[in-house]
PDB file of C-alpha atoms and ligand atoms in Angstrom:
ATOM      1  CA  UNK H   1       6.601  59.420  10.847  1.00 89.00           C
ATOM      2  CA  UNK H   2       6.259  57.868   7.424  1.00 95.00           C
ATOM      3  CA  UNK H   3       7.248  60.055   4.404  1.00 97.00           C
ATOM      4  CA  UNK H   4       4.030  60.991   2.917  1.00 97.00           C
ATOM      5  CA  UNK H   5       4.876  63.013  -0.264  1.00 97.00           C
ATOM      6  CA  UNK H   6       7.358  64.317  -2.279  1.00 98.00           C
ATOM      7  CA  UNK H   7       7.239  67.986  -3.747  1.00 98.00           C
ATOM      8  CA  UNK H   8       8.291  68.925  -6.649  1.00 98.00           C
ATOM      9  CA  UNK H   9       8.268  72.653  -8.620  1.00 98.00           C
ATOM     10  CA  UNK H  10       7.558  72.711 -11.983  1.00 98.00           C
ATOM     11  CA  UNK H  11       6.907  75.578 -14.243  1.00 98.00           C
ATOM     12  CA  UNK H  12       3.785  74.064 -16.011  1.00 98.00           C
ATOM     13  CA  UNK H  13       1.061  71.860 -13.904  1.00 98.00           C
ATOM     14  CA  UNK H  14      -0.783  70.416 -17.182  1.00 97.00           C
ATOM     15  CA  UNK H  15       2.938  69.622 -19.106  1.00 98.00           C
ATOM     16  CA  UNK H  16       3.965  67.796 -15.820  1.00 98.00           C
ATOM     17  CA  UNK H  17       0.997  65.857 -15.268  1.00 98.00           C
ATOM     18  CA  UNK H  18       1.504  65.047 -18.753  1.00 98.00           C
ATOM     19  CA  UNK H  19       5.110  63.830 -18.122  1.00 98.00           C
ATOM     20  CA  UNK H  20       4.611  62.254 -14.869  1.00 98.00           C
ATOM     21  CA  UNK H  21       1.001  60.141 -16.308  1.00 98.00           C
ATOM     22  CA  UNK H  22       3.228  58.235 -18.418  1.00 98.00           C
ATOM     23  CA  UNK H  23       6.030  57.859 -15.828  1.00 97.00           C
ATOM     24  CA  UNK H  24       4.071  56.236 -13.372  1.00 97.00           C
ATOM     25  CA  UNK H  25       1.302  54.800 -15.703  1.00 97.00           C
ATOM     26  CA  UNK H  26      -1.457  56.288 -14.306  1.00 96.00           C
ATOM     27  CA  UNK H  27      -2.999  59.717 -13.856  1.00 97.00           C
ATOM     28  CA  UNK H  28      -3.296  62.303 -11.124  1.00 97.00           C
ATOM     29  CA  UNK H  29      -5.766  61.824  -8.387  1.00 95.00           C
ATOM     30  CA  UNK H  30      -6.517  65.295  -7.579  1.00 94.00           C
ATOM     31  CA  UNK H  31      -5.665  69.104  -8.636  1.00 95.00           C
ATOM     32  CA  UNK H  32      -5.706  71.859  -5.793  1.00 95.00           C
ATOM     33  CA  UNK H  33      -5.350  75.219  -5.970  1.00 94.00           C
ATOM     34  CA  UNK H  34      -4.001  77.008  -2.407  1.00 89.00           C
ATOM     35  CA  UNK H  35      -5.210  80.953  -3.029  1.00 88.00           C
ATOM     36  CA  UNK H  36      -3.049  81.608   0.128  1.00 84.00           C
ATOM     37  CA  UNK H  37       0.326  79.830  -0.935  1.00 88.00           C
ATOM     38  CA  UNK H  38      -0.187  81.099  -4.199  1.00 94.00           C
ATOM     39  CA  UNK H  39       0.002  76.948  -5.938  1.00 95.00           C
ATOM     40  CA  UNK H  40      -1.631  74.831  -8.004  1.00 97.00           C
ATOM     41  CA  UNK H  41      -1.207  71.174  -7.035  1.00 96.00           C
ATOM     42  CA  UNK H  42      -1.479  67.955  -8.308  1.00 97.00           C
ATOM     43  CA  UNK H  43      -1.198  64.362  -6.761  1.00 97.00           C
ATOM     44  CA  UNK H  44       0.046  60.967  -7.751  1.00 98.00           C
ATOM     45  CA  UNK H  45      -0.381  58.019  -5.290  1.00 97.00           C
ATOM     46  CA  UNK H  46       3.027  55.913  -5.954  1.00 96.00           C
ATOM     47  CA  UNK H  47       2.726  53.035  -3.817  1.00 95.00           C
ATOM     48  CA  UNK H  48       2.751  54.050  -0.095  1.00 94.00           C
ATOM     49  CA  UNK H  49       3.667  57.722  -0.878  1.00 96.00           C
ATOM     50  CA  UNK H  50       2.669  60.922  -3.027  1.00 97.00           C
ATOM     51  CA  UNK H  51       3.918  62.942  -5.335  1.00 98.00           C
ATOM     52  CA  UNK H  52       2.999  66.460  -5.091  1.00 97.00           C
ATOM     53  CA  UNK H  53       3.402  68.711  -8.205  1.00 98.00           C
ATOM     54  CA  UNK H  54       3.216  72.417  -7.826  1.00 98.00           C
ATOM     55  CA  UNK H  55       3.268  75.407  -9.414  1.00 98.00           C
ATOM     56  CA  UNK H  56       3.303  78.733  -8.282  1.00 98.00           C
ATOM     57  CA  UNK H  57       0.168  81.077  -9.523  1.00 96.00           C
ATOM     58  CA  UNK H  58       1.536  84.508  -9.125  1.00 94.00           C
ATOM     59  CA  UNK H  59       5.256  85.673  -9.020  1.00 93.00           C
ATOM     60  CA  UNK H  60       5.547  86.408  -4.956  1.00 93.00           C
ATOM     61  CA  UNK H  61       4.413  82.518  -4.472  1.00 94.00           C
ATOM     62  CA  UNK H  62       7.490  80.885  -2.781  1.00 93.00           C
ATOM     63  CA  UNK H  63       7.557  78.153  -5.461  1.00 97.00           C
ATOM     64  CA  UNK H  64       7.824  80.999  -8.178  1.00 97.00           C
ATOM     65  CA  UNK H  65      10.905  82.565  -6.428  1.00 96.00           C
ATOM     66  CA  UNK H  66      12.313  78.751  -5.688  1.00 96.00           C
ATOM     67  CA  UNK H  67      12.014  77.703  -9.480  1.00 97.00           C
ATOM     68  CA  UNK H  68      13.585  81.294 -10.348  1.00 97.00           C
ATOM     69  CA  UNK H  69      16.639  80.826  -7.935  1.00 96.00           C
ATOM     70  CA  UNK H  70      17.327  77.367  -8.409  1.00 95.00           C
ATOM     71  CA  UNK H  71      14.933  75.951 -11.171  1.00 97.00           C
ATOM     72  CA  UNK H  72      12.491  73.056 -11.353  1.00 98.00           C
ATOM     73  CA  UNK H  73      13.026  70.235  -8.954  1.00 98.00           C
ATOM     74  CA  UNK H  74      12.551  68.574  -5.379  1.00 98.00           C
ATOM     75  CA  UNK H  75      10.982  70.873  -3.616  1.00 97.00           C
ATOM     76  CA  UNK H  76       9.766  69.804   0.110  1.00 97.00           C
ATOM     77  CA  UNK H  77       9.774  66.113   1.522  1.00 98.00           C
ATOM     78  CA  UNK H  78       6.508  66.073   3.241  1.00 98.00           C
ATOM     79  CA  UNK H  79       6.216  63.779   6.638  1.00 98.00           C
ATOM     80  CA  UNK H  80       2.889  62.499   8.341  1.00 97.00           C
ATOM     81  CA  UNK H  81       2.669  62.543  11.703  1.00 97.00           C
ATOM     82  CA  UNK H  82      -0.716  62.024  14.188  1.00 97.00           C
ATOM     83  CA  UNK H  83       0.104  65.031  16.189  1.00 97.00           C
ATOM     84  CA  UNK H  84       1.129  68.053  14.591  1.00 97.00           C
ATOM     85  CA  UNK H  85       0.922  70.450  17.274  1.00 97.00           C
ATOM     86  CA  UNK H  86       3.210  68.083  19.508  1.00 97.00           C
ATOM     87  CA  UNK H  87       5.234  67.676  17.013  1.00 97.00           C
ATOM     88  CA  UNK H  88       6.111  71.434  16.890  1.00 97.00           C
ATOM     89  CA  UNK H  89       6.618  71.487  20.126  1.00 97.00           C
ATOM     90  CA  UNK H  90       8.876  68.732  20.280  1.00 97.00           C
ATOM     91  CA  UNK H  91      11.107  69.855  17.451  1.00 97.00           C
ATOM     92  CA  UNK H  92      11.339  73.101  18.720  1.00 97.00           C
ATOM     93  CA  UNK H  93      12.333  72.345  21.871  1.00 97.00           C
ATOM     94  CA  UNK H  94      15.113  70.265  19.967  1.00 97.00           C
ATOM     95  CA  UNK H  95      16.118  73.236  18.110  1.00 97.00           C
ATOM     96  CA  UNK H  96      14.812  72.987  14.822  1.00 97.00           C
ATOM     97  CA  UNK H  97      13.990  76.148  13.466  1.00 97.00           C
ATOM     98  CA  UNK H  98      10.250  76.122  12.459  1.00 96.00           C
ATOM     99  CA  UNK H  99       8.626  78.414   9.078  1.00 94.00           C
ATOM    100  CA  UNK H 100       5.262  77.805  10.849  1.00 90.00           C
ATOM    101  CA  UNK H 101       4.923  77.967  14.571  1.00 92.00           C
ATOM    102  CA  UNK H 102       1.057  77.187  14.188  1.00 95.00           C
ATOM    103  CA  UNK H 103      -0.076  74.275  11.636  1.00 96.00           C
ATOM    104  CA  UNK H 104      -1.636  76.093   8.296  1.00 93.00           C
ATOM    105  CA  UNK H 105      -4.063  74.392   5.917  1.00 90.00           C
ATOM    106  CA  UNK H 106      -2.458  72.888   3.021  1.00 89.00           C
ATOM    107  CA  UNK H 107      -3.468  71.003   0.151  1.00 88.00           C
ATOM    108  CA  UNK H 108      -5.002  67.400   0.277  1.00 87.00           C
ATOM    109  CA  UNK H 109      -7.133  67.950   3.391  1.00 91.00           C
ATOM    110  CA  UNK H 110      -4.126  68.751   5.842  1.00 94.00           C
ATOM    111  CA  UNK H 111      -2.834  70.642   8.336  1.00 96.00           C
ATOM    112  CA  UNK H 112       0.801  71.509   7.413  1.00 95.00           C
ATOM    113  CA  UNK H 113       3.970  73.331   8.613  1.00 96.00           C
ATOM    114  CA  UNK H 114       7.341  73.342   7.566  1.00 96.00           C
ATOM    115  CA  UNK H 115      10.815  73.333   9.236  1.00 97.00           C
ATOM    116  CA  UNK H 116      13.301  75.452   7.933  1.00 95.00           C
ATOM    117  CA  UNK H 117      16.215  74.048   5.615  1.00 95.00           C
ATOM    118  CA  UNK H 118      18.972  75.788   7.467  1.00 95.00           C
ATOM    119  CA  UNK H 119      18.321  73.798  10.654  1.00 94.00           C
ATOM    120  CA  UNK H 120      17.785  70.334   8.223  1.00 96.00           C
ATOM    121  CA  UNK H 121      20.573  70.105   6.004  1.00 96.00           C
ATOM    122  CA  UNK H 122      19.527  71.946   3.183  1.00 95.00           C
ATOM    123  CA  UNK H 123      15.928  70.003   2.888  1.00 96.00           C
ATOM    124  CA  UNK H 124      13.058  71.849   3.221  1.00 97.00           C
ATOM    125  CA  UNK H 125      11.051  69.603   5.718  1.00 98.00           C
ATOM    126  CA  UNK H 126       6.674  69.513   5.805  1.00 97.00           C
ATOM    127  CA  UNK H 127       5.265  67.830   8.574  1.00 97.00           C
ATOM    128  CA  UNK H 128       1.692  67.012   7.577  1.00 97.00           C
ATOM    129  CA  UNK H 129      -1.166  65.786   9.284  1.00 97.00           C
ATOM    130  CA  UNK H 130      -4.817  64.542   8.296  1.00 95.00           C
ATOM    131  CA  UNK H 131      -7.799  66.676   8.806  1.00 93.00           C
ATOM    132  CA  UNK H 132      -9.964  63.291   8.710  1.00 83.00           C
TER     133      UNK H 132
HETATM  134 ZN1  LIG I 201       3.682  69.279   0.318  1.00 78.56          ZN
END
């Protein structure tokens, strides 16, 4: 596994990119919206890794109720791995307890699931892989 992106809530996309263009030095690759998560994205390549900005596009989106219960911040710390169905498998034969039994779509041309944070400390897991 190599960690792949970092997530991160914010309350508004365009300020953010803003903000984070002139942290890094550099803009945004790419803005996504996911209709079914109910996000707007957008990406940063920083060095081997991403940065993954979202924010939510209608009030039931789970990024809407995280920013409401515990504000903007890290949100998700996204892992690639080549197998994502065997990965599933694996994990929840080790006792992780999966969000997503079946990989989704996500943003960024992947296939996505996440783990839950009460079996991972607190941190809200995404295992990611490539669509090619
Ligand atoms: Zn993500």
């Amino acid at each position: 596994m190599k960690l792949e992106h970092i997530g991160i809530a914010v309350k508004d996309i365009e300020a953010s990119n803003k903000l984070f263009e002139t942290l890094f030095n550099k803009p945004h690759y790419k803005i996504e919206a996911v209709e079914s998560e109910g996000v707007k994205t957008s990406f940063f390549q920083v060095g081997e890794s991403k940065i993954e900005l979202l924010e939510a596009t209608n009030p039931d989106s789970a990024i809407a109720k995280f920013i409401e219960k515990k504000g903007e911040g890290i949100h998700h710390l996204a892992f690639e791995v080549t197998d994502i169905d065997a990965e599933i498998e694996r994990l929840s034969n080790e006792g992780f307890q999966l969000i997503h039994q079946t990989p989704k779509d996500g943003a960024d041309n992947k296939r996505i699931a996440f783990l839950h944070p009460k079996s991972t400390n607190g941190v809200l897991v995404e295992l990611c892989q490539d669509k090619g």
